[in-house]
Every structure is written in structure tokens, then in C-alpha cells.
Short mmCIF file of C-alpha atoms in Angstrom, two decimals:
data_model
loop_
_atom_site.label_atom_id
_atom_site.label_comp_id
_atom_site.label_asym_id
_atom_site.label_seq_id
_atom_site.Cartn_x
_atom_site.Cartn_y
_atom_site.Cartn_z
CA MET A 1 -136.60 -185.76 -33.72
CA ASP A 2 -137.35 -187.22 -37.16
CA VAL A 3 -138.36 -183.89 -38.75
CA ALA A 4 -135.30 -181.95 -37.78
CA ARG A 5 -133.00 -184.83 -38.83
CA LEU A 6 -134.62 -185.14 -42.28
CA ALA A 7 -134.56 -181.36 -42.85
CA GLY A 8 -131.06 -181.03 -41.66
CA VAL A 9 -131.81 -178.47 -39.17
CA SER A 10 -131.92 -178.15 -35.32
CA THR A 11 -135.17 -178.93 -33.37
CA ALA A 12 -135.35 -175.41 -32.28
CA THR A 13 -135.47 -174.40 -35.95
CA VAL A 14 -138.30 -176.82 -36.41
CA SER A 15 -139.99 -175.26 -33.45
CA ARG A 16 -139.60 -171.72 -34.95
CA VAL A 17 -141.21 -172.84 -38.29
CA LEU A 18 -144.36 -174.34 -36.40
CA SER A 19 -144.65 -171.48 -33.99
CA ASN A 20 -143.28 -168.24 -35.54
CA PRO A 21 -142.62 -169.09 -39.31
CA GLN A 22 -142.12 -165.36 -40.34
CA VAL A 23 -138.66 -165.29 -38.42
CA VAL A 24 -137.39 -168.22 -40.46
CA SER A 25 -136.04 -168.02 -44.09
CA ALA A 26 -138.34 -169.21 -46.96
CA GLU A 27 -135.87 -172.00 -47.79
CA THR A 28 -135.53 -173.35 -44.28
CA ARG A 29 -139.43 -173.26 -44.05
CA ARG A 30 -139.65 -175.23 -47.35
CA LEU A 31 -137.14 -177.85 -45.88
CA VAL A 32 -138.98 -178.34 -42.72
CA GLU A 33 -142.42 -178.43 -44.26
CA GLU A 34 -141.32 -181.05 -46.79
CA ALA A 35 -139.95 -183.15 -43.85
CA ILE A 36 -143.10 -182.67 -42.00
CA ARG A 37 -145.12 -184.09 -44.91
CA GLN A 38 -142.64 -186.93 -45.33
CA THR A 39 -142.84 -187.97 -41.70
CA GLY A 40 -146.53 -187.22 -41.26
CA TYR A 41 -145.82 -185.19 -38.20
CA ARG A 42 -148.73 -183.45 -36.63
CA LEU A 43 -148.34 -180.47 -34.21
CA ASN A 44 -150.24 -180.77 -31.07
CA LEU A 45 -151.58 -177.24 -31.02
CA ALA A 46 -153.26 -177.52 -27.63
CA ALA A 47 -150.22 -178.57 -25.97
CA ARG A 48 -148.06 -175.97 -27.48
CA ASN A 49 -150.60 -173.23 -26.59
CA LEU A 50 -150.78 -174.57 -22.94
CA ARG A 51 -147.06 -174.42 -22.82
CA HIS A 52 -146.95 -170.76 -24.11
CA ARG A 53 -150.14 -169.71 -22.24
CA ARG A 54 -151.98 -168.98 -25.39
CA THR A 55 -155.50 -169.71 -26.58
CA GLY A 56 -154.48 -170.36 -30.20
CA GLY A 57 -157.28 -168.04 -31.41
CA VAL A 58 -157.51 -164.51 -32.84
CA VAL A 59 -160.73 -162.66 -32.89
CA ALA A 60 -161.81 -160.26 -35.79
CA LEU A 61 -164.34 -157.66 -34.53
CA VAL A 62 -166.59 -156.84 -37.65
CA PRO A 63 -169.28 -154.30 -37.61
CA ASN A 64 -171.73 -156.11 -39.78
CA LEU A 65 -171.39 -159.62 -40.93
CA SER A 66 -174.09 -159.35 -43.42
CA ASN A 67 -171.99 -156.84 -45.42
CA PRO A 68 -170.19 -158.67 -48.21
CA PHE A 69 -167.34 -156.12 -48.02
CA PHE A 70 -165.73 -158.09 -45.26
CA SER A 71 -165.55 -161.51 -46.83
CA GLN A 72 -162.37 -161.00 -48.62
CA ILE A 73 -160.75 -159.31 -45.72
CA LEU A 74 -161.52 -162.27 -43.50
CA ALA A 75 -160.25 -164.60 -46.16
CA GLY A 76 -156.88 -162.65 -46.25
CA ILE A 77 -156.64 -162.71 -42.43
CA ALA A 78 -157.23 -166.49 -42.35
CA SER A 79 -154.77 -167.12 -44.98
CA VAL A 80 -151.89 -165.71 -42.72
CA LEU A 81 -153.24 -166.95 -39.41
CA ALA A 82 -153.73 -170.74 -40.48
CA PRO A 83 -150.11 -171.54 -41.41
CA ALA A 84 -148.97 -169.80 -38.25
CA GLY A 85 -151.25 -172.16 -36.10
CA TYR A 86 -154.01 -169.71 -35.25
CA ASN A 87 -157.78 -170.10 -35.39
CA LEU A 88 -159.75 -167.21 -36.57
CA LEU A 89 -163.00 -166.42 -34.65
CA VAL A 90 -165.28 -163.77 -35.85
CA ALA A 91 -167.69 -161.58 -33.67
CA ASP A 92 -170.27 -159.17 -35.14
CA THR A 93 -170.16 -155.93 -33.00
CA ARG A 94 -173.71 -155.04 -33.95
CA ALA A 95 -175.06 -158.36 -32.73
CA GLU A 96 -172.87 -158.26 -29.55
CA GLY A 97 -172.06 -155.13 -27.61
CA GLY A 98 -170.73 -153.69 -24.41
CA GLU A 99 -169.12 -155.94 -21.96
CA SER A 100 -169.61 -159.07 -24.04
CA LEU A 101 -167.38 -157.51 -26.84
CA LEU A 102 -164.77 -156.32 -24.43
CA ALA A 103 -164.43 -159.99 -23.10
CA TYR A 104 -162.82 -160.96 -26.40
CA ALA A 105 -159.92 -158.50 -25.34
CA GLU A 106 -158.95 -160.74 -22.39
CA PRO A 107 -155.97 -163.07 -22.74
CA SER A 108 -157.98 -166.00 -21.66
CA ARG A 109 -160.23 -165.57 -24.66
CA ALA A 110 -157.82 -164.76 -27.53
CA ASP A 111 -154.26 -164.09 -28.26
CA GLY A 112 -155.07 -160.88 -30.26
CA LEU A 113 -157.71 -158.88 -31.98
CA ILE A 114 -158.09 -157.46 -35.46
CA VAL A 115 -160.73 -154.63 -35.18
CA LEU A 116 -162.63 -153.50 -38.21
CA ASP A 117 -165.05 -151.34 -36.24
CA GLY A 118 -163.91 -147.76 -35.61
CA SER A 119 -166.93 -147.05 -33.20
CA LEU A 120 -165.53 -149.22 -30.42
CA PRO A 121 -164.16 -147.60 -27.23
CA ALA A 122 -160.51 -147.21 -27.05
CA GLU A 123 -160.31 -147.75 -23.29
CA GLY A 124 -162.03 -151.16 -23.52
CA LEU A 125 -159.40 -152.50 -26.08
CA SER A 126 -156.14 -151.18 -24.71
CA ARG A 127 -153.53 -152.84 -22.47
CA ARG A 128 -155.10 -156.34 -22.65
CA VAL A 129 -154.23 -158.29 -25.71
CA PRO A 130 -152.39 -157.20 -28.80
CA VAL A 131 -154.60 -155.22 -31.28
CA VAL A 132 -154.37 -154.21 -34.94
CA LEU A 133 -156.87 -151.93 -36.52
CA ALA A 134 -157.97 -152.63 -40.15
CA CYS A 135 -160.05 -150.49 -42.61
CA GLU A 136 -161.43 -148.17 -39.83
CA TRP A 137 -159.38 -146.80 -36.83
CA ILE A 138 -160.26 -145.73 -33.33
CA PRO A 139 -158.93 -142.30 -32.27
CA GLY A 140 -156.92 -142.55 -29.08
CA LEU A 141 -156.07 -146.20 -29.52
CA ALA A 142 -152.29 -146.80 -30.08
CA ALA A 143 -152.20 -149.64 -32.35
CA PRO A 144 -150.99 -150.52 -35.90
CA ARG A 145 -153.53 -149.59 -38.55
CA VAL A 146 -153.85 -151.14 -41.93
CA LYS A 147 -155.87 -149.07 -44.24
CA ILE A 148 -156.27 -147.24 -47.52
CA ASP A 149 -156.32 -143.43 -48.41
CA ASN A 150 -159.99 -143.01 -48.21
CA ARG A 151 -159.69 -139.25 -49.02
CA GLN A 152 -157.53 -139.97 -52.22
CA GLY A 153 -159.89 -142.57 -53.23
CA ALA A 154 -162.82 -140.19 -53.28
CA VAL A 155 -160.87 -137.68 -55.04
CA MET A 156 -160.14 -140.26 -57.78
CA ALA A 157 -163.99 -140.88 -58.12
CA ILE A 158 -164.89 -137.20 -58.43
CA GLU A 159 -161.98 -136.61 -60.92
CA HIS A 160 -163.41 -139.40 -63.04
CA LEU A 161 -166.89 -137.90 -63.00
CA ILE A 162 -165.51 -134.51 -63.87
CA GLU A 163 -163.59 -135.86 -66.77
CA LEU A 164 -166.98 -137.17 -68.16
CA GLY A 165 -168.23 -133.60 -68.14
CA HIS A 166 -170.30 -133.66 -64.90
CA LYS A 167 -170.55 -130.45 -62.87
CA ARG A 168 -173.45 -131.14 -60.65
CA ILE A 169 -172.33 -133.99 -58.48
CA ALA A 170 -173.94 -135.47 -55.44
CA HIS A 171 -172.51 -137.51 -52.64
CA VAL A 172 -174.25 -140.11 -50.45
CA ALA A 173 -172.30 -140.03 -47.24
CA GLY A 174 -171.73 -142.90 -44.64
CA PRO A 175 -172.71 -142.78 -41.08
CA PRO A 176 -172.10 -139.46 -39.38
CA GLY A 177 -168.99 -139.37 -37.28
CA ASN A 178 -167.45 -142.42 -38.97
CA VAL A 179 -163.89 -142.05 -39.95
CA LEU A 180 -164.45 -143.48 -43.28
CA SER A 181 -167.45 -141.28 -44.05
CA GLU A 182 -165.63 -138.15 -43.11
CA ALA A 183 -162.52 -138.87 -45.19
CA ARG A 184 -164.49 -139.83 -48.28
CA LEU A 185 -166.59 -136.66 -47.90
CA ALA A 186 -163.43 -134.46 -47.39
CA GLY A 187 -162.01 -135.87 -50.63
CA THR A 188 -165.30 -135.25 -52.51
CA GLU A 189 -165.33 -131.69 -51.38
CA GLN A 190 -161.66 -131.17 -52.13
CA ALA A 191 -161.76 -132.43 -55.86
CA LEU A 192 -164.78 -130.39 -56.53
CA ALA A 193 -163.22 -127.22 -55.03
CA ALA A 194 -160.11 -127.82 -56.98
CA HIS A 195 -162.06 -127.59 -60.16
CA GLY A 196 -164.07 -124.53 -59.05
CA LEU A 197 -167.24 -126.62 -58.86
CA PRO A 198 -169.97 -126.16 -56.44
CA ALA A 199 -169.98 -128.12 -53.12
CA PRO A 200 -171.86 -131.56 -53.40
CA ARG A 201 -175.41 -131.95 -52.58
CA ILE A 202 -175.26 -134.38 -49.62
CA PHE A 203 -177.73 -137.19 -49.12
CA PRO A 204 -177.43 -139.08 -45.76
CA GLY A 205 -176.48 -142.75 -45.75
CA ASP A 206 -175.15 -145.34 -43.61
CA PHE A 207 -173.38 -147.87 -46.02
CA THR A 208 -176.52 -150.04 -46.35
CA LEU A 209 -178.72 -150.87 -49.30
CA GLU A 210 -181.55 -149.20 -47.90
CA SER A 211 -179.97 -145.89 -47.22
CA GLY A 212 -178.91 -145.95 -50.95
CA ARG A 213 -182.49 -146.63 -51.92
CA ARG A 214 -183.69 -143.72 -49.81
CA ALA A 215 -181.02 -141.50 -51.41
CA GLY A 216 -182.39 -142.59 -54.79
CA ALA A 217 -185.98 -141.57 -53.68
CA GLU A 218 -184.63 -138.15 -52.70
CA TRP A 219 -182.93 -137.71 -55.95
CA LEU A 220 -185.99 -138.48 -57.70
CA ALA A 221 -188.02 -136.05 -55.71
CA LEU A 222 -185.89 -133.08 -56.85
CA PRO A 223 -187.04 -130.93 -59.73
CA ARG A 224 -185.65 -132.31 -62.82
CA ALA A 225 -183.47 -129.32 -63.62
CA GLU A 226 -181.87 -129.61 -60.03
CA ARG A 227 -181.04 -133.17 -60.09
CA PRO A 228 -177.43 -133.88 -59.86
CA THR A 229 -176.08 -135.68 -63.14
CA ALA A 230 -173.78 -137.74 -61.26
CA VAL A 231 -173.87 -139.32 -57.78
CA PHE A 232 -170.87 -140.71 -55.84
CA LEU A 233 -171.91 -143.04 -53.00
CA ALA A 234 -169.57 -143.82 -50.16
CA SER A 235 -170.03 -147.67 -50.46
CA ASP A 236 -171.03 -150.04 -53.27
CA ALA A 237 -174.04 -151.38 -51.18
CA MET A 238 -175.56 -147.83 -51.09
CA ALA A 239 -174.81 -147.58 -54.92
CA CYS A 240 -176.78 -150.80 -55.54
CA GLY A 241 -179.73 -149.54 -53.54
CA PHE A 242 -179.65 -146.15 -55.45
CA ILE A 243 -179.59 -147.78 -58.90
CA GLY A 244 -182.31 -150.11 -57.95
CA GLU A 245 -184.57 -147.30 -56.87
CA VAL A 246 -184.04 -144.98 -59.85
CA GLN A 247 -184.33 -147.88 -62.41
CA HIS A 248 -187.62 -148.82 -60.78
CA HIS A 249 -188.94 -145.42 -61.70
CA GLY A 250 -187.68 -145.41 -65.36
CA ILE A 251 -184.30 -143.79 -64.94
CA THR A 252 -181.60 -145.15 -67.12
CA VAL A 253 -178.09 -145.29 -65.84
CA PRO A 254 -175.78 -143.87 -66.99
CA ARG A 255 -177.71 -141.94 -69.61
CA ASP A 256 -179.83 -140.19 -67.09
CA VAL A 257 -177.51 -140.24 -64.19
CA SER A 258 -174.03 -141.57 -63.53
CA VAL A 259 -173.37 -143.58 -60.55
CA MET A 260 -170.05 -144.10 -58.69
CA GLY A 261 -169.49 -146.52 -55.84
CA PHE A 262 -166.73 -147.35 -53.44
CA ASP A 263 -165.15 -150.75 -52.38
CA ASP A 264 -165.61 -153.02 -55.46
CA ILE A 265 -167.50 -155.94 -53.82
CA GLU A 266 -167.86 -158.88 -55.86
CA LEU A 267 -171.62 -158.24 -56.81
CA VAL A 268 -171.14 -154.98 -58.67
CA ALA A 269 -169.32 -156.22 -61.65
CA HIS A 270 -172.32 -158.25 -62.51
CA MET A 271 -175.14 -155.69 -62.15
CA THR A 272 -176.83 -153.87 -65.06
CA PRO A 273 -175.06 -151.78 -65.69
CA PRO A 274 -171.84 -152.82 -63.91
CA LEU A 275 -170.75 -150.46 -61.23
CA SER A 276 -167.91 -147.86 -61.70
CA THR A 277 -166.13 -147.88 -58.25
CA ILE A 278 -162.90 -147.36 -56.22
CA ARG A 279 -161.39 -150.84 -55.62
CA GLN A 280 -160.14 -151.57 -52.25
CA PRO A 281 -157.48 -154.32 -51.96
CA ARG A 282 -159.48 -156.11 -49.41
CA GLU A 283 -157.66 -159.50 -49.26
CA ALA A 284 -154.34 -157.54 -49.03
CA ILE A 285 -155.89 -155.57 -46.15
CA GLY A 286 -156.61 -158.88 -44.32
CA ARG A 287 -153.28 -160.37 -45.00
CA HIS A 288 -151.25 -157.20 -43.76
CA ALA A 289 -153.59 -156.92 -40.76
CA ALA A 290 -152.89 -160.55 -39.79
CA GLN A 291 -149.19 -160.28 -40.14
CA ARG A 292 -148.97 -157.16 -38.11
CA LEU A 293 -150.88 -158.87 -35.37
CA LEU A 294 -148.42 -161.85 -35.41
CA ASP A 295 -145.70 -159.32 -35.16
CA ARG A 296 -147.48 -157.76 -32.13
CA ILE A 297 -147.79 -161.05 -30.60
CA ALA A 298 -144.07 -161.78 -31.03
CA GLY A 299 -143.35 -158.61 -29.19
CA ASP A 300 -143.31 -155.84 -31.88
CA ASP A 301 -145.00 -152.82 -30.15
CA ARG A 302 -144.79 -150.39 -33.00
CA ALA A 303 -148.12 -148.49 -33.55
CA ASP A 304 -147.45 -147.76 -37.20
CA ASP A 305 -149.58 -147.34 -40.29
CA THR A 306 -149.79 -149.50 -43.40
CA VAL A 307 -151.56 -147.53 -46.19
CA LEU A 308 -152.52 -149.63 -49.30
CA PRO A 309 -153.18 -148.20 -52.79
CA VAL A 310 -156.68 -148.02 -54.18
CA GLU A 311 -157.78 -148.45 -57.86
CA LEU A 312 -160.20 -146.64 -59.86
CA VAL A 313 -162.49 -149.21 -61.81
CA ARG A 314 -164.37 -147.78 -64.80
CA ARG A 315 -167.57 -149.75 -65.82
CA GLY A 316 -170.87 -149.08 -67.46
CA SER A 317 -172.57 -147.00 -64.63
CA THR A 318 -170.73 -143.85 -65.46
CA GLY A 319 -170.94 -142.04 -68.71
CA VAL A 320 -170.68 -138.54 -70.28
CA VAL A 321 -173.08 -135.87 -68.98
CA ALA A 322 -176.66 -135.76 -70.50
CA GLU A 323 -177.31 -132.72 -72.65
CA THR A 324 -180.63 -132.07 -70.94
CA PRO A 325 -181.81 -133.14 -67.37
CA VAL A 326 -184.13 -136.11 -67.12
#
């Protein structure tokens, strides 16, 4: 084989570089990839997948494709899968449901799943194809999980608001029963209790712009003396909806109310004011999830956790507490 001869390696090594590059040293991969470029070799993926009884595809199950939060995660997944010869397919779990979703867990449809929706049934996903959970997780499903410490992220958000002098702090929660919602609420309550402050006023939400807008309307409906001086929302999308609603009614952020989000989606740095938030390493989440799935496909059956750090991002939507209520 011309590629093997030019790279000075065996044909088996070339095969490993093309089909399972993570088991080959970086220098060997470089030699083989350079030889491939020089020879113009093209891998016949269809033939390879047929030999190995694989589809050549990985499916990411996403709870809402219209949510910009997932864009960088999917980019991170693709950046790892493509060099390994896998195509990334994406399914929206809200648009599809029931048996149509579970069909993706069949070996004839995909070689593996990366699941970003914690509301899916564990029994439908287990014992079919390799599965990795990212961001959210499904209780009872034995699979690797790539996530952040959501509780600690909420603690960081509340600590930031307390440092600015806020004592009446509200929380706009995510969907009831959601693992992320519960963890972020627990972190909020933990941080307030640690400082001897009252439990947060809770506004219901579901991670959407509209639920943030509704929370803003509820905040506006409170007597001025009872309005929380700071609001921590469990997603950036809700924070955007909240700010839009209160600004529409003449409220100035952060002079009249400080607003804190969670996620650091691209939009929020360009708002007026730019949003203070907790940054999730979304592309890294995608990369780690994809690599763990490749490991699972290769036979690594560990159901371990990868917990990535978050970062407090201070921007213009949070400020020192106002002396008088608005």
C-alpha cells in the first residue's frame, strides 16, 4: 500500500489511523496523514462500514434545536467525529417522540447516541447501541456523563450578587423535574442560606424566552418595596426575556434590578446591557462527549462522569444594590 510505504508504517497502522485514530500516537498519525495527502488516497467509508457492520453515523438527541445553547456543543461533537470517519446526525426530541426517537437506538440506524435530553426514558435507550449523556442525564441509565457542576455554578452566581450588596434575590427556575433546574435551584438556596439570607422568591420558567418574559411581568406586578433587587435566571434565554419585559416598562438594568443568567450563549455579550452569566464550556462538552462515545464504540464500557469547570462572567447587567426600591 502506497500510504503505508511512504509513511514507513504497516498497513495495519494505517488502518488504525483511519478507523480508530485515538489509539495511535500523535507522531504516527501525522506521518500517515501526510502520506495520505501526498498520495491523494481516499477512504471508502461505505465499504469500511459494511465490513465492520457499522452505519458510519452518530445521532445527537437534542431537546430543542431552536435553542442556540446547543450550537457550540454540536460543533464540538462534529470536530471529533469527523476525523474518526463518522457523520453526525441531529434529531430534535420535541419535534419527534416516542417510538420514532427510540428507532435511533437501533444498530441499523446509528453506531451510537449522544443524548442531551434528560427527559427520555432510560429503558428505551439501554442495551442497544453505545450511549453517552451530555449536559443533562437520565436517572437509571448506566452511561458516561459529560456535564458541569450546575449546583456550584448557581452558588457562584448568587455569591456574585451578594458581593454587590443584594439581599432580596429571586430565582427563575427551569422546567419542574429537570435535573438542571433542580441542581441550579439547590445551589441558589445553598448560597443564600450560607449567608443567612431569606430563601429566594421563585418564579416558574422553562428555559425559554417567553417564560423569562412572564417572570419579568410577575416581578413588575409586585409592590415596589417587595421586588427582589436581583434576579438569577436558570438560563440565558430566560434572562433575555426578563430584561426585555422590564425594560419595556421603563426599568433600567442594573440600576433598578440586577439580572444574572446561566450558559453564556453568544447573543448575551451583545445585549444592552451585556448579560452577566455563568459560562458553560459548551464546545468542550461536545468534544468530550464525542470522544467518550468513540471509546464506548471501541469497547470501553465504563459509565464514568466527566465534570467540566464553569466560569463566572461579570458584565453590565449586574451592579450594586439600589438604595431605594424602584
